[in-house]
């Protein structure tokens, strides 16, 4: 053998040796030890679940939702079982689908590489992206079996004629939740990624996962609180909600924050932001590069923000009227004292926007001119097209919820957070179950998801009023809502409105926000942003992400038709809003220092109310 040939071979042998050394080896002894450790941690998880029940801190009872599921599915079952021919046809369809799957599997086992699958997952379904879902015959069979069964279950509801729309919507939602939960990707032995990780780490992934499971149940005081972000380096006031400002007023329901100016001159009319109390205000003041509040300050706007209290049972009787009076109306009085300005620009986010709209109608009825303009971020004033959240709203469900809230005085934030997460359960629940507890991977640090898990409680009186008067009876847009013995009429709200919706919003659907635009009595600029309920709003210009659409035609038009005539603009809607704001009040004045006119400064922003965790 010549030296040159030897040189060709040696590197190849070296590479093989390196690859062999790098490849993980299965260690049966280590695997057995790790399985034992994982079982020990699962026992700790069970203990964390049982402890608050043994001490009486938590009292278990069948959840109200379980009764709704049974009642809803009973209606669907009754439809199919009422006709033997109809039921037989349904069974034959499922049998045919299973036979097609079996035939496809047999052809593939016989060596037909191009055997067409009986069904395939949606291209954007992240659960089944691993190549082994296609290349491995076992996983491919399991996947198709699941997809066919899920499709059949969905058709079971879709094809049930004569079912009332609300029951059908509930059934569709429940079927989706059940099929999402039973996906093969959610189990160790039927998820190729998890199974591969279990073999490669000798089960260490399950040890880490069960340890996290125990920690998350303990953190939830007996209820699983799925961690969506590593919060070890995320702290309000340290690396989130850091825009300089002061708390200049507080009462039982809110703290009012005034932010320090960063420009020499500011718009004369200050801005009051009314955030939702379902979550905390710092969604608008995350990291500085994402902060809408900081951007507004840097744009020469005097910004005031309401920071709602995280209420306990003592505040359970606080009503929608109390939130209006002690929230935006009180804030306007304080702002007038601080700045000397009788009128403010206003902005309301989500349910904060709904409260703002009712406040505007109340002021209009009282003929009090306190507002120059109103901006709504993903907020509804009409609930005809309120989307999947309507699944949770009917007389029986609200009555049951009211009974629960009457005992505790509040609705726990975790329950509302879970309802929101269920609207996108694959993304916001099951992906974290797989990543955290099966793969044993700690989620990355993400301020948005940290905020999402920082839930707040809601006073029973206020929440009951909201569900009944908005979702159930739709009183605000129909002119039948009453606050402080005052009948509210949105058509009397004549101030200019900037009404922002998000195209993929599952909480305040864009169709619903568009439909609600027509109820205001003044000029309305409806703007549609890309993305969803959060990212569609919190979209700083510097990120150069997404887009927004504008179209002046908002009367009696569906969203699809509105989009056909809309103009698309690249990037953030924030500059468009800033130009709109100035067009209604361009006058500027020297920047105002925080706490002027003798106002007492209570503490630094973001204040103490926002730091109280549920």
PDB file of C-alpha atoms in Angstrom, residues 392-598:
ATOM      1  CA  UNK A 392     -68.100  29.016  28.119  1.00  0.00           C
ATOM      2  CA  UNK A 393     -71.100  31.347  28.163  1.00  0.00           C
ATOM      3  CA  UNK A 394     -74.671  30.279  28.728  1.00  0.00           C
ATOM      4  CA  UNK A 395     -77.071  30.600  31.653  1.00  0.00           C
ATOM      5  CA  UNK A 396     -76.206  27.238  33.228  1.00  0.00           C
ATOM      6  CA  UNK A 397     -72.450  27.751  33.054  1.00  0.00           C
ATOM      7  CA  UNK A 398     -72.549  31.322  34.352  1.00  0.00           C
ATOM      8  CA  UNK A 399     -74.842  30.334  37.213  1.00  0.00           C
ATOM      9  CA  UNK A 400     -72.476  27.517  38.197  1.00  0.00           C
ATOM     10  CA  UNK A 401     -69.487  29.859  38.009  1.00  0.00           C
ATOM     11  CA  UNK A 402     -71.285  32.440  40.136  1.00  0.00           C
ATOM     12  CA  UNK A 403     -71.896  29.810  42.823  1.00  0.00           C
ATOM     13  CA  UNK A 404     -68.185  29.016  42.908  1.00  0.00           C
ATOM     14  CA  UNK A 405     -67.178  32.682  42.969  1.00  0.00           C
ATOM     15  CA  UNK A 406     -69.650  33.494  45.728  1.00  0.00           C
ATOM     16  CA  UNK A 407     -67.782  31.145  48.043  1.00  0.00           C
ATOM     17  CA  UNK A 408     -64.288  32.471  47.276  1.00  0.00           C
ATOM     18  CA  UNK A 409     -65.228  36.053  46.390  1.00  0.00           C
ATOM     19  CA  UNK A 410     -63.012  35.951  43.293  1.00  0.00           C
ATOM     20  CA  UNK A 411     -62.349  33.959  40.161  1.00  0.00           C
ATOM     21  CA  UNK A 412     -58.852  32.532  40.438  1.00  0.00           C
ATOM     22  CA  UNK A 413     -56.566  33.772  37.697  1.00  0.00           C
ATOM     23  CA  UNK A 414     -55.424  30.242  36.889  1.00  0.00           C
ATOM     24  CA  UNK A 415     -58.954  29.317  35.756  1.00  0.00           C
ATOM     25  CA  UNK A 416     -59.205  32.228  33.347  1.00  0.00           C
ATOM     26  CA  UNK A 417     -55.673  31.590  32.106  1.00  0.00           C
ATOM     27  CA  UNK A 418     -56.539  27.955  31.431  1.00  0.00           C
ATOM     28  CA  UNK A 419     -59.640  28.990  29.470  1.00  0.00           C
ATOM     29  CA  UNK A 420     -57.501  31.245  27.265  1.00  0.00           C
ATOM     30  CA  UNK A 421     -54.841  28.547  26.858  1.00  0.00           C
ATOM     31  CA  UNK A 422     -57.469  26.014  25.802  1.00  0.00           C
ATOM     32  CA  UNK A 423     -58.332  28.185  22.820  1.00  0.00           C
ATOM     33  CA  UNK A 424     -54.893  27.193  21.479  1.00  0.00           C
ATOM     34  CA  UNK A 425     -54.257  24.073  23.514  1.00  0.00           C
ATOM     35  CA  UNK A 426     -51.704  22.474  21.194  1.00  0.00           C
ATOM     36  CA  UNK A 427     -49.494  25.574  21.325  1.00  0.00           C
ATOM     37  CA  UNK A 428     -50.096  26.728  24.905  1.00  0.00           C
ATOM     38  CA  UNK A 429     -50.662  23.462  26.804  1.00  0.00           C
ATOM     39  CA  UNK A 430     -49.585  20.242  25.123  1.00  0.00           C
ATOM     40  CA  UNK A 431     -46.390  21.503  23.525  1.00  0.00           C
ATOM     41  CA  UNK A 432     -45.177  22.442  27.022  1.00  0.00           C
ATOM     42  CA  UNK A 433     -46.337  19.143  28.527  1.00  0.00           C
ATOM     43  CA  UNK A 434     -44.225  17.296  25.963  1.00  0.00           C
ATOM     44  CA  UNK A 435     -41.239  19.654  26.171  1.00  0.00           C
ATOM     45  CA  UNK A 436     -41.176  20.010  29.966  1.00  0.00           C
ATOM     46  CA  UNK A 437     -42.372  16.711  31.408  1.00  0.00           C
ATOM     47  CA  UNK A 438     -41.536  14.172  28.687  1.00  0.00           C
ATOM     48  CA  UNK A 439     -38.399  15.626  27.120  1.00  0.00           C
ATOM     49  CA  UNK A 440     -37.273  17.134  30.407  1.00  0.00           C
ATOM     50  CA  UNK A 441     -36.296  20.430  28.804  1.00  0.00           C
ATOM     51  CA  UNK A 442     -36.646  23.657  30.748  1.00  0.00           C
ATOM     52  CA  UNK A 443     -38.437  26.260  28.596  1.00  0.00           C
ATOM     53  CA  UNK A 444     -36.386  29.210  27.469  1.00  0.00           C
ATOM     54  CA  UNK A 445     -36.683  32.615  29.079  1.00  0.00           C
ATOM     55  CA  UNK A 446     -39.371  34.642  27.275  1.00  0.00           C
ATOM     56  CA  UNK A 447     -40.892  37.789  28.748  1.00  0.00           C
ATOM     57  CA  UNK A 448     -44.176  37.461  26.860  1.00  0.00           C
ATOM     58  CA  UNK A 449     -44.846  33.944  28.143  1.00  0.00           C
ATOM     59  CA  UNK A 450     -43.749  34.922  31.638  1.00  0.00           C
ATOM     60  CA  UNK A 451     -46.391  37.633  31.538  1.00  0.00           C
ATOM     61  CA  UNK A 452     -48.937  35.148  30.191  1.00  0.00           C
ATOM     62  CA  UNK A 453     -48.480  32.960  33.264  1.00  0.00           C
ATOM     63  CA  UNK A 454     -48.640  35.926  35.678  1.00  0.00           C
ATOM     64  CA  UNK A 455     -52.406  35.654  36.044  1.00  0.00           C
ATOM     65  CA  UNK A 456     -54.656  37.796  38.228  1.00  0.00           C
ATOM     66  CA  UNK A 457     -57.833  37.154  40.182  1.00  0.00           C
ATOM     67  CA  UNK A 458     -61.126  38.849  39.350  1.00  0.00           C
ATOM     68  CA  UNK A 459     -63.806  40.081  41.772  1.00  0.00           C
ATOM     69  CA  UNK A 460     -66.894  37.921  41.517  1.00  0.00           C
ATOM     70  CA  UNK A 461     -69.296  40.849  41.155  1.00  0.00           C
ATOM     71  CA  UNK A 462     -67.338  42.494  38.354  1.00  0.00           C
ATOM     72  CA  UNK A 463     -66.747  39.261  36.448  1.00  0.00           C
ATOM     73  CA  UNK A 464     -70.373  38.189  36.714  1.00  0.00           C
ATOM     74  CA  UNK A 465     -71.512  41.562  35.352  1.00  0.00           C
ATOM     75  CA  UNK A 466     -69.055  41.276  32.461  1.00  0.00           C
ATOM     76  CA  UNK A 467     -70.146  37.772  31.457  1.00  0.00           C
ATOM     77  CA  UNK A 468     -73.852  38.521  31.679  1.00  0.00           C
ATOM     78  CA  UNK A 469     -73.997  42.024  30.231  1.00  0.00           C
ATOM     79  CA  UNK A 470     -71.434  41.543  27.487  1.00  0.00           C
ATOM     80  CA  UNK A 471     -71.082  37.911  26.411  1.00  0.00           C
ATOM     81  CA  UNK A 472     -74.519  36.576  27.344  1.00  0.00           C
ATOM     82  CA  UNK A 473     -76.874  39.525  26.772  1.00  0.00           C
ATOM     83  CA  UNK A 474     -74.717  41.821  24.584  1.00  0.00           C
ATOM     84  CA  UNK A 475     -76.080  44.926  26.270  1.00  0.00           C
ATOM     85  CA  UNK A 476     -73.375  47.501  25.491  1.00  0.00           C
ATOM     86  CA  UNK A 477     -73.859  47.625  21.722  1.00  0.00           C
ATOM     87  CA  UNK A 478     -77.644  47.259  21.928  1.00  0.00           C
ATOM     88  CA  UNK A 479     -77.982  50.274  24.227  1.00  0.00           C
ATOM     89  CA  UNK A 480     -79.414  48.403  27.215  1.00  0.00           C
ATOM     90  CA  UNK A 481     -76.429  48.411  29.574  1.00  0.00           C
ATOM     91  CA  UNK A 482     -76.986  50.404  32.779  1.00  0.00           C
ATOM     92  CA  UNK A 483     -74.253  51.868  34.989  1.00  0.00           C
ATOM     93  CA  UNK A 484     -74.927  54.132  37.959  1.00  0.00           C
ATOM     94  CA  UNK A 485     -78.610  54.343  36.935  1.00  0.00           C
ATOM     95  CA  UNK A 486     -77.499  55.593  33.524  1.00  0.00           C
ATOM     96  CA  UNK A 487     -78.508  53.929  30.264  1.00  0.00           C
ATOM     97  CA  UNK A 488     -75.491  53.700  27.935  1.00  0.00           C
ATOM     98  CA  UNK A 489     -75.659  54.476  24.219  1.00  0.00           C
ATOM     99  CA  UNK A 490     -72.467  54.102  22.165  1.00  0.00           C
ATOM    100  CA  UNK A 491     -73.959  56.156  19.329  1.00  0.00           C
ATOM    101  CA  UNK A 492     -73.587  59.193  21.585  1.00  0.00           C
ATOM    102  CA  UNK A 493     -69.825  58.671  21.730  1.00  0.00           C
ATOM    103  CA  UNK A 494     -68.684  61.256  19.177  1.00  0.00           C
ATOM    104  CA  UNK A 495     -64.920  61.321  19.879  1.00  0.00           C
ATOM    105  CA  UNK A 496     -62.599  59.963  17.132  1.00  0.00           C
ATOM    106  CA  UNK A 497     -61.881  56.255  17.562  1.00  0.00           C
ATOM    107  CA  UNK A 498     -58.834  54.242  16.469  1.00  0.00           C
ATOM    108  CA  UNK A 499     -60.056  50.645  16.572  1.00  0.00           C
ATOM    109  CA  UNK A 500     -57.262  48.083  16.280  1.00  0.00           C
ATOM    110  CA  UNK A 501     -57.952  44.395  15.657  1.00  0.00           C
ATOM    111  CA  UNK A 502     -55.536  41.504  15.110  1.00  0.00           C
ATOM    112  CA  UNK A 503     -56.079  39.151  12.204  1.00  0.00           C
ATOM    113  CA  UNK A 504     -55.349  35.910  14.111  1.00  0.00           C
ATOM    114  CA  UNK A 505     -56.900  36.999  17.411  1.00  0.00           C
ATOM    115  CA  UNK A 506     -58.720  34.122  19.158  1.00  0.00           C
ATOM    116  CA  UNK A 507     -59.919  36.235  22.098  1.00  0.00           C
ATOM    117  CA  UNK A 508     -61.276  39.355  20.385  1.00  0.00           C
ATOM    118  CA  UNK A 509     -61.801  38.128  16.807  1.00  0.00           C
ATOM    119  CA  UNK A 510     -61.136  40.671  14.069  1.00  0.00           C
ATOM    120  CA  UNK A 511     -64.647  40.124  12.680  1.00  0.00           C
ATOM    121  CA  UNK A 512     -66.102  41.017  16.073  1.00  0.00           C
ATOM    122  CA  UNK A 513     -64.011  44.191  16.423  1.00  0.00           C
ATOM    123  CA  UNK A 514     -64.939  45.282  12.880  1.00  0.00           C
ATOM    124  CA  UNK A 515     -68.640  44.705  13.530  1.00  0.00           C
ATOM    125  CA  UNK A 516     -68.409  46.687  16.767  1.00  0.00           C
ATOM    126  CA  UNK A 517     -66.912  49.702  14.975  1.00  0.00           C
ATOM    127  CA  UNK A 518     -70.272  50.723  13.532  1.00  0.00           C
ATOM    128  CA  UNK A 519     -71.875  51.378  16.928  1.00  0.00           C
ATOM    129  CA  UNK A 520     -69.823  54.490  17.741  1.00  0.00           C
ATOM    130  CA  UNK A 521     -71.332  57.842  16.806  1.00  0.00           C
ATOM    131  CA  UNK A 522     -68.119  59.535  15.689  1.00  0.00           C
ATOM    132  CA  UNK A 523     -65.408  58.836  13.089  1.00  0.00           C
ATOM    133  CA  UNK A 524     -63.795  55.406  13.404  1.00  0.00           C
ATOM    134  CA  UNK A 525     -60.492  54.292  11.901  1.00  0.00           C
ATOM    135  CA  UNK A 526     -60.512  50.480  11.880  1.00  0.00           C
ATOM    136  CA  UNK A 527     -57.020  49.005  11.518  1.00  0.00           C
ATOM    137  CA  UNK A 528     -56.201  45.322  11.192  1.00  0.00           C
ATOM    138  CA  UNK A 529     -52.769  44.141  12.306  1.00  0.00           C
ATOM    139  CA  UNK A 530     -51.006  40.902  11.535  1.00  0.00           C
ATOM    140  CA  UNK A 531     -50.578  38.128  14.151  1.00  0.00           C
ATOM    141  CA  UNK A 532     -52.731  37.632  17.267  1.00  0.00           C
ATOM    142  CA  UNK A 533     -54.128  39.127  20.457  1.00  0.00           C
ATOM    143  CA  UNK A 534     -50.705  40.008  21.895  1.00  0.00           C
ATOM    144  CA  UNK A 535     -48.138  40.108  19.089  1.00  0.00           C
ATOM    145  CA  UNK A 536     -50.565  42.016  16.896  1.00  0.00           C
ATOM    146  CA  UNK A 537     -50.625  44.789  19.503  1.00  0.00           C
ATOM    147  CA  UNK A 538     -47.093  44.614  20.901  1.00  0.00           C
ATOM    148  CA  UNK A 539     -45.270  45.034  17.596  1.00  0.00           C
ATOM    149  CA  UNK A 540     -42.561  47.733  17.833  1.00  0.00           C
ATOM    150  CA  UNK A 541     -41.470  49.400  14.589  1.00  0.00           C
ATOM    151  CA  UNK A 542     -37.824  48.416  15.126  1.00  0.00           C
ATOM    152  CA  UNK A 543     -38.681  44.721  14.840  1.00  0.00           C
ATOM    153  CA  UNK A 544     -39.973  45.223  11.270  1.00  0.00           C
ATOM    154  CA  UNK A 545     -42.412  42.349  11.689  1.00  0.00           C
ATOM    155  CA  UNK A 546     -45.900  41.665  10.395  1.00  0.00           C
ATOM    156  CA  UNK A 547     -48.060  44.285   8.678  1.00  0.00           C
ATOM    157  CA  UNK A 548     -51.333  46.128   9.031  1.00  0.00           C
ATOM    158  CA  UNK A 549     -54.259  46.930   6.754  1.00  0.00           C
ATOM    159  CA  UNK A 550     -56.456  50.011   6.468  1.00  0.00           C
ATOM    160  CA  UNK A 551     -59.783  50.594   4.760  1.00  0.00           C
ATOM    161  CA  UNK A 552     -62.221  53.424   5.537  1.00  0.00           C
ATOM    162  CA  UNK A 553     -65.257  51.308   4.668  1.00  0.00           C
ATOM    163  CA  UNK A 554     -66.535  49.817   7.960  1.00  0.00           C
ATOM    164  CA  UNK A 555     -70.329  49.947   7.617  1.00  0.00           C
ATOM    165  CA  UNK A 556     -72.219  46.686   7.102  1.00  0.00           C
ATOM    166  CA  UNK A 557     -69.248  44.776   5.721  1.00  0.00           C
ATOM    167  CA  UNK A 558     -67.742  41.384   6.477  1.00  0.00           C
ATOM    168  CA  UNK A 559     -64.041  41.096   7.260  1.00  0.00           C
ATOM    169  CA  UNK A 560     -63.309  39.119   4.083  1.00  0.00           C
ATOM    170  CA  UNK A 561     -64.876  41.846   1.938  1.00  0.00           C
ATOM    171  CA  UNK A 562     -63.175  44.573   3.996  1.00  0.00           C
ATOM    172  CA  UNK A 563     -59.793  42.955   3.314  1.00  0.00           C
ATOM    173  CA  UNK A 564     -60.424  42.890  -0.444  1.00  0.00           C
ATOM    174  CA  UNK A 565     -60.570  46.674  -0.479  1.00  0.00           C
ATOM    175  CA  UNK A 566     -57.898  47.224   2.190  1.00  0.00           C
ATOM    176  CA  UNK A 567     -54.432  48.649   1.688  1.00  0.00           C
ATOM    177  CA  UNK A 568     -51.568  46.660   3.197  1.00  0.00           C
ATOM    178  CA  UNK A 569     -48.725  48.416   5.009  1.00  0.00           C
ATOM    179  CA  UNK A 570     -45.512  46.691   6.045  1.00  0.00           C
ATOM    180  CA  UNK A 571     -44.359  46.717   9.649  1.00  0.00           C
ATOM    181  CA  UNK A 572     -45.881  48.126  12.833  1.00  0.00           C
ATOM    182  CA  UNK A 573     -49.112  50.086  13.141  1.00  0.00           C
ATOM    183  CA  UNK A 574     -47.641  52.224  15.951  1.00  0.00           C
ATOM    184  CA  UNK A 575     -46.410  55.100  13.706  1.00  0.00           C
ATOM    185  CA  UNK A 576     -49.787  55.186  11.944  1.00  0.00           C
ATOM    186  CA  UNK A 577     -51.514  55.544  15.313  1.00  0.00           C
ATOM    187  CA  UNK A 578     -49.074  58.269  16.420  1.00  0.00           C
ATOM    188  CA  UNK A 579     -49.823  60.277  13.265  1.00  0.00           C
ATOM    189  CA  UNK A 580     -53.560  59.763  13.793  1.00  0.00           C
ATOM    190  CA  UNK A 581     -53.280  60.950  17.400  1.00  0.00           C
ATOM    191  CA  UNK A 582     -51.435  64.121  16.449  1.00  0.00           C
ATOM    192  CA  UNK A 583     -53.906  64.855  13.666  1.00  0.00           C
ATOM    193  CA  UNK A 584     -56.591  65.358  16.321  1.00  0.00           C
ATOM    194  CA  UNK A 585     -54.518  67.433  18.724  1.00  0.00           C
ATOM    195  CA  UNK A 586     -51.125  68.623  17.399  1.00  0.00           C
ATOM    196  CA  UNK A 587     -50.396  71.290  20.029  1.00  0.00           C
ATOM    197  CA  UNK A 588     -47.260  70.731  22.115  1.00  0.00           C
ATOM    198  CA  UNK A 589     -46.091  72.053  25.482  1.00  0.00           C
ATOM    199  CA  UNK A 590     -42.865  71.733  27.497  1.00  0.00           C
ATOM    200  CA  UNK A 591     -42.455  68.281  29.001  1.00  0.00           C
ATOM    201  CA  UNK A 592     -44.113  67.801  32.378  1.00  0.00           C
ATOM    202  CA  UNK A 593     -42.163  66.458  35.310  1.00  0.00           C
ATOM    203  CA  UNK A 594     -43.710  63.579  37.246  1.00  0.00           C
ATOM    204  CA  UNK A 595     -45.750  64.588  40.250  1.00  0.00           C
ATOM    205  CA  UNK A 596     -46.066  68.262  39.416  1.00  0.00           C
ATOM    206  CA  UNK A 597     -48.667  70.586  40.981  1.00  0.00           C
ATOM    207  CA  UNK A 598     -47.995  69.239  44.444  1.00  0.00           C
TER     208      UNK A 598
END
